[in-house]
XYZ file of C-alpha atoms in Angstrom:
694
model
C -40.527 54.340 30.219
C -42.966 51.928 29.385
C -45.020 54.482 26.003
C -41.398 54.472 24.430
C -40.709 50.632 24.494
C -44.253 50.533 22.343
C -43.363 51.224 19.470
C -41.370 48.162 19.149
C -43.483 46.153 20.389
C -45.789 46.889 17.769
C -43.404 47.398 15.300
C -41.457 44.093 16.431
C -45.584 41.895 16.252
C -46.308 43.368 13.011
C -42.905 41.705 11.858
C -43.306 38.413 13.417
C -46.927 38.408 12.199
C -45.575 39.019 8.555
C -42.696 36.849 8.525
C -45.358 33.447 9.562
C -47.858 34.483 7.107
C -44.933 34.540 4.354
C -44.020 31.327 5.669
C -47.322 29.976 5.142
C -47.523 30.890 2.204
C -44.104 29.932 0.816
C -45.064 26.126 2.392
C -48.402 26.791 1.223
C -47.771 27.562 -3.110
C -44.607 25.131 -2.964
C -46.742 22.396 -2.049
C -48.847 23.606 -5.319
C -48.424 22.292 -8.267
C -49.153 25.163 -10.216
C -47.641 28.154 -8.496
C -46.409 31.254 -10.690
C -43.588 32.038 -8.149
C -40.788 30.886 -6.493
C -38.687 27.377 -7.191
C -38.368 24.646 -6.218
C -35.921 23.240 -3.394
C -34.378 20.712 -5.099
C -34.026 20.229 -8.720
C -35.554 17.749 -11.101
C -32.702 15.153 -11.436
C -31.750 15.142 -7.672
C -35.324 14.515 -6.536
C -35.435 11.929 -10.142
C -32.238 10.377 -7.922
C -33.972 10.913 -4.432
C -37.582 9.474 -5.788
C -35.805 6.118 -6.945
C -32.714 5.372 -4.482
C -34.771 2.802 -2.792
C -33.845 0.043 -5.083
C -34.910 -3.396 -6.841
C -37.012 -0.649 -9.581
C -38.801 1.094 -6.094
C -39.533 4.267 -6.261
C -40.994 7.260 -4.027
C -45.025 7.830 -3.768
C -43.917 10.624 -5.071
C -46.741 14.412 -4.213
C -47.738 16.527 -7.448
C -45.205 19.266 -6.448
C -42.960 16.453 -6.563
C -43.728 15.030 -9.265
C -44.655 18.517 -11.691
C -40.417 18.482 -10.826
C -39.292 15.824 -11.366
C -40.828 15.588 -14.215
C -40.193 19.174 -15.204
C -43.975 19.849 -16.559
C -44.038 23.698 -15.311
C -43.534 24.963 -18.778
C -46.077 22.893 -19.131
C -48.378 23.483 -16.919
C -47.870 27.244 -17.876
C -48.863 27.249 -21.253
C -52.048 24.979 -20.065
C -53.042 27.305 -17.872
C -52.920 31.054 -20.727
C -53.891 28.642 -23.168
C -56.878 27.778 -21.511
C -58.421 30.607 -21.409
C -59.784 30.458 -17.961
C -59.841 32.927 -15.372
C -57.100 32.066 -13.477
C -60.172 31.354 -10.205
C -62.178 28.710 -12.056
C -58.689 27.174 -13.064
C -57.528 27.084 -9.691
C -60.405 25.714 -8.375
C -62.072 23.183 -10.667
C -58.388 21.942 -13.537
C -54.895 22.781 -11.055
C -57.276 20.037 -7.926
C -57.656 17.624 -11.304
C -54.819 17.619 -12.977
C -52.502 16.931 -9.427
C -54.905 13.617 -8.468
C -54.506 12.895 -12.350
C -50.716 13.206 -11.491
C -51.146 11.535 -7.554
C -52.256 8.416 -9.543
C -49.709 7.615 -12.390
C -46.693 9.105 -10.509
C -43.814 8.043 -12.749
C -45.381 5.285 -14.312
C -44.284 5.005 -18.214
C -46.921 5.466 -21.248
C -45.557 2.582 -22.478
C -43.859 -0.518 -23.104
C -41.475 0.896 -26.709
C -43.047 2.674 -28.160
C -43.638 6.794 -26.968
C -43.519 8.134 -23.986
C -41.818 4.454 -22.465
C -39.736 7.131 -20.390
C -40.343 7.148 -16.452
C -42.585 9.059 -15.495
C -43.631 9.562 -19.834
C -47.409 8.855 -19.188
C -47.706 12.318 -17.068
C -45.769 14.121 -19.539
C -47.284 12.626 -22.057
C -50.842 13.245 -20.576
C -50.461 17.068 -20.165
C -48.691 17.826 -23.832
C -51.981 16.291 -24.766
C -53.876 18.457 -22.523
C -52.319 21.747 -23.595
C -52.786 20.029 -27.114
C -55.970 19.555 -27.697
C -57.545 22.921 -25.673
C -55.037 24.302 -28.067
C -57.496 22.550 -30.651
C -60.243 23.211 -28.745
C -59.931 26.825 -28.923
C -60.009 26.517 -33.094
C -63.115 24.560 -33.085
C -66.765 26.170 -31.836
C -68.822 23.919 -30.158
C -71.856 22.814 -30.584
C -70.686 21.900 -33.739
C -74.172 23.948 -35.824
C -74.331 25.873 -32.873
C -76.286 30.189 -32.376
C -73.001 32.560 -32.087
C -75.029 32.360 -28.758
C -75.189 29.412 -27.876
C -71.379 29.102 -28.703
C -70.257 31.909 -26.902
C -72.497 30.808 -23.530
C -71.023 27.543 -24.111
C -67.753 28.502 -23.633
C -66.645 27.029 -21.196
C -68.682 24.593 -20.627
C -66.954 22.875 -23.576
C -63.866 23.934 -23.149
C -63.823 22.301 -18.818
C -64.777 19.215 -21.940
C -62.127 18.907 -23.360
C -59.669 18.955 -21.090
C -60.841 16.779 -18.577
C -61.260 14.324 -21.637
C -57.193 14.716 -22.641
C -56.413 14.732 -18.726
C -58.624 11.163 -18.623
C -58.446 9.457 -22.236
C -55.317 7.249 -20.948
C -55.611 6.810 -16.664
C -56.610 3.276 -18.607
C -53.393 2.188 -19.784
C -52.691 1.731 -15.125
C -54.919 -1.434 -15.217
C -54.134 -2.638 -19.285
C -50.149 -2.515 -19.899
C -49.257 -2.091 -16.590
C -49.253 -4.082 -12.537
C -47.914 -2.289 -9.781
C -47.399 -3.343 -5.600
C -47.212 -1.681 -3.621
C -46.189 -1.318 -0.071
C -46.348 1.183 2.907
C -42.976 0.368 4.962
C -39.788 -1.270 4.092
C -39.924 -4.903 4.297
C -43.304 -5.439 4.376
C -44.086 -7.770 1.173
C -45.720 -6.106 -0.618
C -49.279 -5.830 -2.330
C -50.972 -4.841 -5.863
C -52.195 -2.253 -6.511
C -56.158 -1.717 -7.270
C -57.172 2.110 -8.971
C -60.281 1.985 -8.078
C -58.807 1.931 -4.225
C -57.567 5.191 -4.077
C -54.514 6.811 -5.674
C -51.273 5.273 -4.575
C -51.073 8.784 -1.809
C -54.092 8.122 -0.123
C -53.147 4.178 0.011
C -50.748 5.620 1.959
C -47.799 3.574 -0.008
C -44.651 4.620 1.431
C -42.585 3.192 -2.379
C -44.006 1.230 -5.389
C -43.071 -1.074 -8.100
C -44.360 -0.870 -11.561
C -43.632 -4.120 -13.851
C -45.156 -4.627 -17.435
C -48.125 -6.702 -17.966
C -47.527 -9.849 -21.231
C -49.599 -9.167 -23.843
C -51.744 -11.711 -23.321
C -52.748 -10.629 -20.072
C -54.240 -7.348 -21.384
C -57.463 -5.798 -20.701
C -58.396 -3.222 -23.341
C -61.650 -2.992 -22.641
C -60.976 -1.918 -18.969
C -58.275 0.347 -20.653
C -61.275 2.047 -21.655
C -63.704 1.954 -19.716
C -61.645 3.593 -15.927
C -61.046 6.767 -17.348
C -65.441 7.395 -16.350
C -65.285 4.829 -13.726
C -62.171 7.000 -11.732
C -63.388 10.501 -13.687
C -64.929 11.056 -10.278
C -61.992 10.879 -7.680
C -60.698 13.318 -10.543
C -62.644 15.957 -11.673
C -63.214 17.784 -8.517
C -67.129 17.815 -7.696
C -67.729 22.080 -8.569
C -66.303 20.866 -12.115
C -68.713 18.387 -12.250
C -71.849 20.231 -11.113
C -71.004 22.687 -13.898
C -70.875 20.739 -16.450
C -73.910 18.981 -15.336
C -75.552 22.290 -16.037
C -75.503 21.612 -19.939
C -76.427 18.295 -20.337
C -75.307 17.811 -23.996
C -71.084 18.870 -23.198
C -71.910 16.490 -20.029
C -72.521 14.033 -22.023
C -70.284 14.512 -25.058
C -67.058 13.578 -21.976
C -69.084 10.881 -21.149
C -69.344 9.155 -24.251
C -65.448 9.500 -25.319
C -64.358 8.725 -21.934
C -67.289 5.004 -21.857
C -64.892 4.903 -25.577
C -69.020 3.648 -26.179
C -69.670 5.952 -27.858
C -66.453 7.908 -28.427
C -66.599 8.231 -31.507
C -69.529 10.371 -32.394
C -67.886 12.180 -29.346
C -67.353 15.682 -30.170
C -64.497 15.555 -28.754
C -63.441 13.180 -29.832
C -61.315 14.453 -33.135
C -60.104 16.528 -30.730
C -57.864 15.129 -27.873
C -56.995 11.980 -30.403
C -54.999 14.549 -32.989
C -53.870 15.951 -29.863
C -53.112 12.487 -27.806
C -51.237 11.960 -31.814
C -49.808 14.889 -31.452
C -48.028 14.356 -28.316
C -46.977 11.047 -29.688
C -45.609 12.141 -32.731
C -43.209 14.518 -31.301
C -42.328 12.496 -28.619
C -41.397 9.137 -31.355
C -39.121 11.939 -33.657
C -37.447 13.918 -31.043
C -38.072 12.564 -27.043
C -36.411 10.213 -24.908
C -34.885 7.104 -26.131
C -35.461 5.605 -22.617
C -37.649 3.385 -21.256
C -38.225 2.038 -18.329
C -35.959 -0.126 -16.376
C -38.143 -2.985 -15.757
C -39.739 -2.768 -19.797
C -38.162 -6.078 -21.726
C -40.013 -5.720 -25.068
C -37.442 -3.889 -27.909
C -39.233 -1.138 -29.410
C -40.213 -2.665 -33.258
C -37.727 0.350 -34.418
C -34.833 -0.812 -33.071
C -35.462 -4.247 -34.166
C -35.568 -3.474 -37.499
C -32.667 -1.971 -37.869
C -30.961 -4.446 -37.045
C -32.861 -7.012 -39.488
C -31.532 -4.750 -41.732
C -28.215 -4.072 -40.543
C -27.764 -7.580 -40.612
C -29.716 -8.369 -43.777
C -26.684 -5.509 -45.382
C -23.994 -6.914 -43.497
C -24.807 -10.693 -45.188
C -25.687 -10.170 -48.526
C -29.272 -9.954 -49.049
C -29.529 -6.410 -49.877
C -27.174 -6.446 -52.814
C -26.443 -2.556 -53.458
C -25.048 -0.155 -56.873
C -26.033 -2.833 -59.716
C -29.063 -4.576 -61.629
C -31.731 -6.489 -59.768
C -29.981 -4.503 -57.096
C -32.135 -3.870 -53.396
C -30.631 -0.137 -52.966
C -28.317 2.269 -54.186
C -25.799 5.232 -52.463
C -26.670 8.266 -53.469
C -25.449 11.288 -51.582
C -25.313 10.332 -48.042
C -28.499 8.054 -48.102
C -29.307 4.476 -50.277
C -31.724 4.216 -51.904
C -33.573 0.808 -51.502
C -36.655 -0.122 -53.640
C -40.179 0.436 -50.684
C -41.576 -3.565 -51.480
C -38.088 -5.183 -51.748
C -36.497 -3.610 -48.561
C -40.022 -3.839 -47.055
C -40.366 -8.034 -46.759
C -36.491 -8.672 -46.434
C -36.828 -6.907 -43.347
C -40.563 -8.672 -42.096
C -38.733 -12.018 -43.199
C -35.945 -11.790 -40.787
C -37.489 -9.895 -38.181
C -39.809 -12.914 -38.758
C -37.078 -15.789 -38.382
C -35.720 -13.714 -35.174
C -38.910 -14.021 -33.616
C -39.972 -16.318 -30.788
C -43.588 -16.883 -31.553
C -44.924 -16.793 -34.515
C -47.227 -13.161 -33.162
C -44.249 -11.431 -32.082
C -45.316 -7.608 -33.472
C -43.907 -7.913 -36.447
C -46.216 -5.857 -38.757
C -47.584 -7.305 -41.135
C -47.956 -4.847 -43.826
C -45.288 -2.417 -45.462
C -47.426 1.062 -44.970
C -47.099 -0.511 -41.295
C -42.969 -0.597 -41.372
C -42.867 2.067 -43.187
C -45.111 4.384 -40.482
C -42.240 3.066 -38.221
C -39.236 3.754 -40.646
C -40.776 7.833 -41.008
C -41.940 8.375 -36.800
C -38.440 7.494 -36.193
C -36.378 9.971 -38.388
C -34.947 6.891 -39.729
C -36.117 7.971 -43.732
C -36.167 10.769 -45.246
C -39.750 11.222 -45.848
C -39.660 12.466 -49.601
C -40.433 16.596 -49.553
C -43.236 17.499 -52.472
C -45.613 14.425 -50.513
C -44.077 14.302 -46.898
C -44.159 10.618 -47.935
C -41.791 8.488 -47.112
C -41.822 6.857 -50.728
C -39.203 8.247 -53.471
C -41.028 7.822 -56.754
C -37.432 7.778 -58.980
C -35.633 6.997 -61.741
C -32.198 5.104 -61.731
C -29.971 4.886 -64.975
C -26.766 2.760 -64.297
C -24.485 1.741 -67.887
C -26.823 -0.369 -69.387
C -29.626 0.009 -67.964
C -32.749 2.156 -66.433
C -35.381 1.547 -64.304
C -38.293 3.873 -62.396
C -39.355 2.331 -58.605
C -40.961 3.377 -55.346
C -37.782 3.814 -53.325
C -37.466 4.528 -49.381
C -34.150 7.248 -48.732
C -32.749 5.738 -45.192
C -29.484 7.629 -44.942
C -25.794 5.549 -43.803
C -25.184 7.329 -40.797
C -29.327 5.170 -39.527
C -28.918 2.489 -40.749
C -23.969 2.086 -39.960
C -22.127 3.636 -36.670
C -18.863 3.701 -38.551
C -18.487 6.421 -41.727
C -15.299 4.364 -42.727
C -18.392 1.152 -42.747
C -20.381 3.138 -44.878
C -20.913 1.677 -48.511
C -19.241 2.859 -52.160
C -21.068 5.356 -54.218
C -23.263 4.523 -57.605
C -21.746 5.545 -60.372
C -25.092 6.044 -61.818
C -27.461 8.521 -61.766
C -30.836 8.160 -58.909
C -33.431 11.054 -60.376
C -36.622 12.403 -58.802
C -39.369 10.159 -61.592
C -42.771 13.083 -61.840
C -45.047 11.277 -63.528
C -48.828 10.315 -62.462
C -48.782 8.566 -59.744
C -45.323 8.217 -59.187
C -46.043 4.835 -61.422
C -44.042 7.143 -64.506
C -44.296 5.873 -68.727
C -41.326 4.788 -68.752
C -38.703 3.517 -71.708
C -39.589 0.480 -71.856
C -37.867 -2.420 -70.811
C -37.525 -0.148 -67.659
C -38.762 -2.235 -64.313
C -40.404 -0.791 -62.226
C -41.519 -2.515 -58.616
C -43.489 -1.204 -55.564
C -45.736 -1.488 -52.427
C -48.860 -3.421 -53.905
C -50.401 -1.252 -51.497
C -49.905 2.852 -53.403
C -52.096 4.843 -51.068
C -49.173 6.236 -49.680
C -46.859 7.053 -52.850
C -48.023 10.858 -54.054
C -49.175 12.124 -56.883
C -47.730 13.934 -59.076
C -48.217 16.805 -61.919
C -47.888 15.132 -65.284
C -44.660 16.759 -66.455
C -45.364 19.813 -68.761
C -48.529 20.632 -68.027
C -50.097 24.381 -68.572
C -49.470 26.018 -65.207
C -50.128 28.977 -64.716
C -49.906 31.691 -67.816
C -46.612 32.704 -69.520
C -45.757 36.607 -68.238
C -47.739 36.684 -65.620
C -46.689 38.987 -62.823
C -48.221 37.356 -59.678
C -46.384 33.989 -60.782
C -44.434 32.191 -57.570
C -41.389 31.047 -57.164
C -39.760 27.459 -57.552
C -38.887 26.008 -54.059
C -35.648 24.802 -53.287
C -36.794 21.592 -52.596
C -33.279 20.378 -51.048
C -33.664 22.220 -48.095
C -37.045 20.972 -47.708
C -40.462 21.622 -45.385
C -40.324 18.679 -44.719
C -37.374 18.971 -42.497
C -40.571 20.667 -39.925
C -42.267 18.659 -37.027
C -44.899 18.728 -38.721
C -47.484 17.346 -35.812
C -50.119 19.355 -33.963
C -52.194 19.134 -36.559
C -51.734 14.982 -36.856
C -49.321 14.593 -39.037
C -50.127 11.327 -38.808
C -52.858 10.844 -38.684
C -55.024 10.220 -42.067
C -57.933 13.167 -42.630
C -60.495 13.054 -40.590
C -63.414 13.136 -41.876
C -65.814 17.039 -41.585
C -68.075 17.620 -38.476
C -72.018 16.929 -40.017
C -72.216 20.885 -38.587
C -70.032 22.879 -40.211
C -68.713 25.689 -36.807
C -66.590 28.805 -37.345
C -65.521 31.763 -34.279
C -66.113 34.926 -34.343
C -64.067 37.493 -34.115
C -63.137 40.762 -34.120
C -59.920 41.292 -36.968
C -57.458 43.710 -37.016
C -56.562 44.434 -40.320
C -53.146 43.427 -40.744
C -53.445 40.738 -38.057
C -55.420 38.573 -36.075
C -54.910 37.884 -32.748
C -58.308 35.043 -32.832
C -57.484 31.542 -33.733
C -60.185 31.609 -35.901
C -62.092 28.453 -37.133
C -64.618 28.256 -40.438
C -67.631 26.226 -41.728
C -67.169 22.107 -42.479
C -68.485 21.077 -46.047
C -68.817 17.242 -46.140
C -66.353 16.709 -48.802
C -66.187 13.476 -51.012
C -65.714 9.934 -50.542
C -62.558 10.775 -53.183
C -61.449 13.221 -52.024
C -57.949 13.407 -51.067
C -54.349 15.439 -48.760
C -54.108 17.427 -51.952
C -51.003 17.472 -54.174
C -48.612 19.581 -55.292
C -47.853 21.018 -57.761
C -44.111 20.127 -59.022
C -43.834 22.612 -62.069
C -43.633 26.267 -59.992
C -42.794 29.064 -63.045
C -39.909 31.894 -61.448
C -40.424 33.600 -59.220
C -41.571 37.742 -60.306
C -41.293 39.756 -57.056
C -39.212 40.284 -52.731
C -39.632 36.612 -52.125
C -37.877 35.377 -48.965
C -36.307 32.192 -47.981
C -38.666 32.306 -44.850
C -41.909 32.653 -47.230
C -40.926 30.210 -49.747
C -40.488 27.553 -46.434
C -43.820 28.251 -45.559
C -45.019 27.328 -49.250
C -42.980 24.471 -48.378
C -44.556 23.081 -45.432
C -48.522 24.392 -46.221
C -48.151 22.476 -49.679
C -46.714 18.572 -47.754
C -48.978 19.440 -45.253
C -52.111 19.652 -48.015
C -50.170 16.658 -49.471
C -50.138 14.823 -46.728
C -53.584 15.631 -45.033
C -51.336 16.585 -42.520
C -53.546 20.795 -42.561
C -57.063 19.425 -43.767
C -58.441 22.162 -45.559
C -62.288 22.684 -46.237
C -63.445 21.127 -43.327
C -64.316 22.667 -38.843
C -60.908 23.691 -37.599
C -58.704 23.777 -41.450
C -56.574 26.448 -41.489
C -57.129 27.055 -44.733
C -59.801 26.532 -46.765
C -60.702 27.207 -51.104
C -62.821 29.592 -52.517
C -63.689 32.052 -54.935
C -60.669 34.041 -54.719
C -58.190 31.827 -54.077
C -56.834 29.845 -51.073
C -57.705 30.989 -48.034
C -55.069 31.181 -44.591
C -56.926 31.529 -41.758
C -55.048 34.159 -39.586
C -52.830 34.264 -37.331
C -53.145 30.489 -37.312
C -51.458 28.379 -40.283
C -49.186 31.094 -39.068
C -48.304 30.237 -35.420
C -49.321 26.968 -35.925
C -45.538 26.928 -39.341
C -43.397 29.183 -36.090
C -44.700 26.121 -33.718
C -43.354 23.883 -35.714
C -40.160 25.090 -37.782
C -37.528 24.417 -35.390
C -34.962 25.272 -37.575
C -36.844 27.562 -40.483
C -34.187 30.531 -38.820
C -37.310 32.106 -37.129
C -35.606 34.504 -34.321
C -38.127 34.892 -31.541
C -38.878 38.279 -31.533
C -39.775 40.181 -28.971
C -40.747 36.316 -26.643
C -44.444 36.596 -27.641
C -45.823 33.276 -29.787
C -47.303 35.882 -32.267
C -43.640 38.541 -32.642
C -42.303 35.759 -35.322
C -45.998 34.368 -36.744
C -45.874 37.919 -37.275
C -42.860 38.391 -40.058
C -43.834 35.173 -41.844
C -46.818 36.690 -42.405
C -45.396 39.722 -44.076
C -43.182 38.376 -46.048
C -45.690 35.755 -47.369
C -47.789 39.174 -47.939
C -44.750 41.077 -49.201
C -43.919 37.601 -52.084
C -47.049 39.380 -53.416
C -49.940 35.868 -54.409
C -52.905 37.703 -52.117
C -55.567 39.060 -52.433
C -55.438 42.143 -51.315
C -58.064 43.530 -49.842
C -60.069 46.834 -50.476
C -59.391 49.601 -48.769
C -55.264 48.377 -49.356
C -55.575 45.450 -46.708
C -54.508 42.438 -46.041
C -56.941 40.479 -44.495
C -59.811 39.152 -45.980
C -63.343 38.619 -44.718
C -65.329 35.842 -45.013
C -69.112 35.489 -43.627
C -69.742 31.770 -42.131
C -73.213 29.915 -43.389
C -73.960 26.716 -41.409
C -76.039 24.793 -42.172
C -79.860 25.865 -42.314
C -78.629 29.198 -44.490
C -77.874 31.264 -41.002
C -75.146 33.184 -40.638
C -73.068 31.772 -37.841
C -69.848 34.017 -37.646
C -66.600 35.735 -39.468
C -63.292 34.594 -40.571
C -60.185 36.008 -41.734
C -57.784 34.967 -44.061
C -54.022 35.618 -46.156
C -55.987 34.495 -49.909
C -53.048 32.665 -51.355
C -54.658 34.239 -56.166
C -54.323 31.255 -58.079
C -53.909 27.766 -55.981
C -52.739 25.595 -58.830
C -49.211 27.438 -59.133
C -48.862 25.966 -55.313
C -51.668 22.736 -55.683
C -53.177 19.920 -58.403
C -54.876 19.070 -58.513
C -57.194 21.678 -56.423
C -60.039 20.794 -53.914
C -63.822 22.683 -55.137
C -64.300 24.940 -53.442
C -66.119 25.136 -49.930
C -69.153 26.621 -50.058
C -69.961 27.867 -46.618
C -67.582 30.786 -46.851
C -68.504 33.928 -48.582
C -67.335 37.318 -49.128
C -68.509 39.369 -45.591
C -67.786 42.906 -46.847
C -70.900 42.159 -49.857
C -73.038 42.377 -46.559
C -73.804 46.165 -44.794
C -74.954 44.042 -41.766
C -75.829 41.130 -40.033
C -79.634 40.514 -41.032
C -78.505 40.940 -44.965
C -76.514 38.481 -44.233
C -78.563 36.579 -43.245
C -81.631 37.068 -45.923
C -79.178 36.600 -48.908
C -76.809 33.499 -47.156
C -80.840 31.812 -46.661
C -80.350 28.955 -49.085
C -77.362 28.825 -49.482
C -77.025 24.926 -48.483
C -76.094 22.942 -51.612
C -74.630 26.126 -53.624
C -71.980 24.260 -56.123
């Protein structure tokens, strides 16, 4: 009888053990912020309400797992895990704990009081967005600068750690410079000030915390700069620091950046800074406008909008007449740029209680704010805020530098829109946006013209008549500036190239490359600036799709604004003897990531699928240089300083780039056709002495 029951006893015991192991695994994975399995047991909205239900501004101290759910960070973390290209074991051991500790430090704090990511949980969202963007950018850089191919390969993970931790900690100083945080151990206790050096709120034993914003005169930005380095050992696991410590130069670069003392010389600084700018710009354009409950500062853009509305209401900005400040056309008002900016500044100063109440003294700063928040429409020819326009009335004609405001941005009720201008408003084509203008034309514009576009001369020789590879004229009404040019640091001025070239050694598919590429940098002349889109483009002579046109319009606008860098380390575009080299597939992926309204299908759901489609459409247009063997991809050898061969780059090369931009920048002398050489030894011998080539 006992023998009969033995199998059932063993089966029951085994089942109990399996159930216990499953529950233990579920409990452990539910506490991890980085588990790919399982679903959260509570929705993000419900958890946010739970964390904020104490009233009077108090928030419950939360675990890292709760914060991931409350801030909807799961997708960002999934992408970060994949884009880091680290092994799962390394990520779980070194990266995931650092993210957990960071989250428990920042809790639901905002990233700012009235600028980007000002909402509850904004700091966590901003920093993890920045970290993801930095890791993606890092994949386009070869570190260390000027290193050999062997060094670059051997130290890849070390530099990835450095970039990742630099991005993760870069804004940690805000918790002491901008915020004042108090906490209680249990309800009813007397609040105590939180000191970050004492540990995170969870480790401190806080039940709840409350946040207020420090007055500007109290904000200690020196502490902001120092705190990230001081907290490095608290956030980053000791195993990860030991791994970095095996390469002193890598560790020093991270320390330099986090300390703020030598941040500009750190190799990771340009990567993290571009990623930071990208996250901030994306949030300003498309992010939440909610603000932290205790915030008191009014966002600058709201003050500017209120000032503009009051100026329109009282007639201080007259419309649609000779001597007016603005003219109405096609659902938008075109304001004289300098006049509008000066008037808005004066109105804000008149309303301010203090003379230094955050009112910018520079018109460029006002233009930036309007463009950051999409209050003005950018000029599709340049991607900048200024529109050089010609105003033609019954008895007057003026050439003006203008700003284009959609009426919906200034008036809540369409019934209140002013009447349309009876004359004509036309884009002006001239050397530097100034126009040659007929005698008696009035010219107004900002004294600072750095943001005004430069145009090719009307009628300037463009392409050989009857050329069979002429490019089509883009439809500027559907401008590529509807595309969110952010990841490459669209709002930042063009950065100086690295003092040493970088590259990426990859294996190229004949038609499509799956690796992220970068090329060596050649120092640009000091006067070099953003390239300028050519205005007069010949009619098309081939099978050209709307998608190909959108891509080229986006590319032109990015080059003009400086958002897309060229001829430098990590750039997606290089100019070579054969034409304009577009690093593949990186430039096409970048376009897809930013082209929210470009009509690109999701393909099979992979990131590479729609990017491959864009590349095919550009190739079908017939603008590119074919490689031997009917390949559409050209291979280039990359030469670093000293003439050594550093690697290989693959690109789609657009012939005769003067059809698209003017002037065409000088060629990058560090790129040479790779197929000229049978092997790397021959290439290195030929490249010796390439330094300083014209």
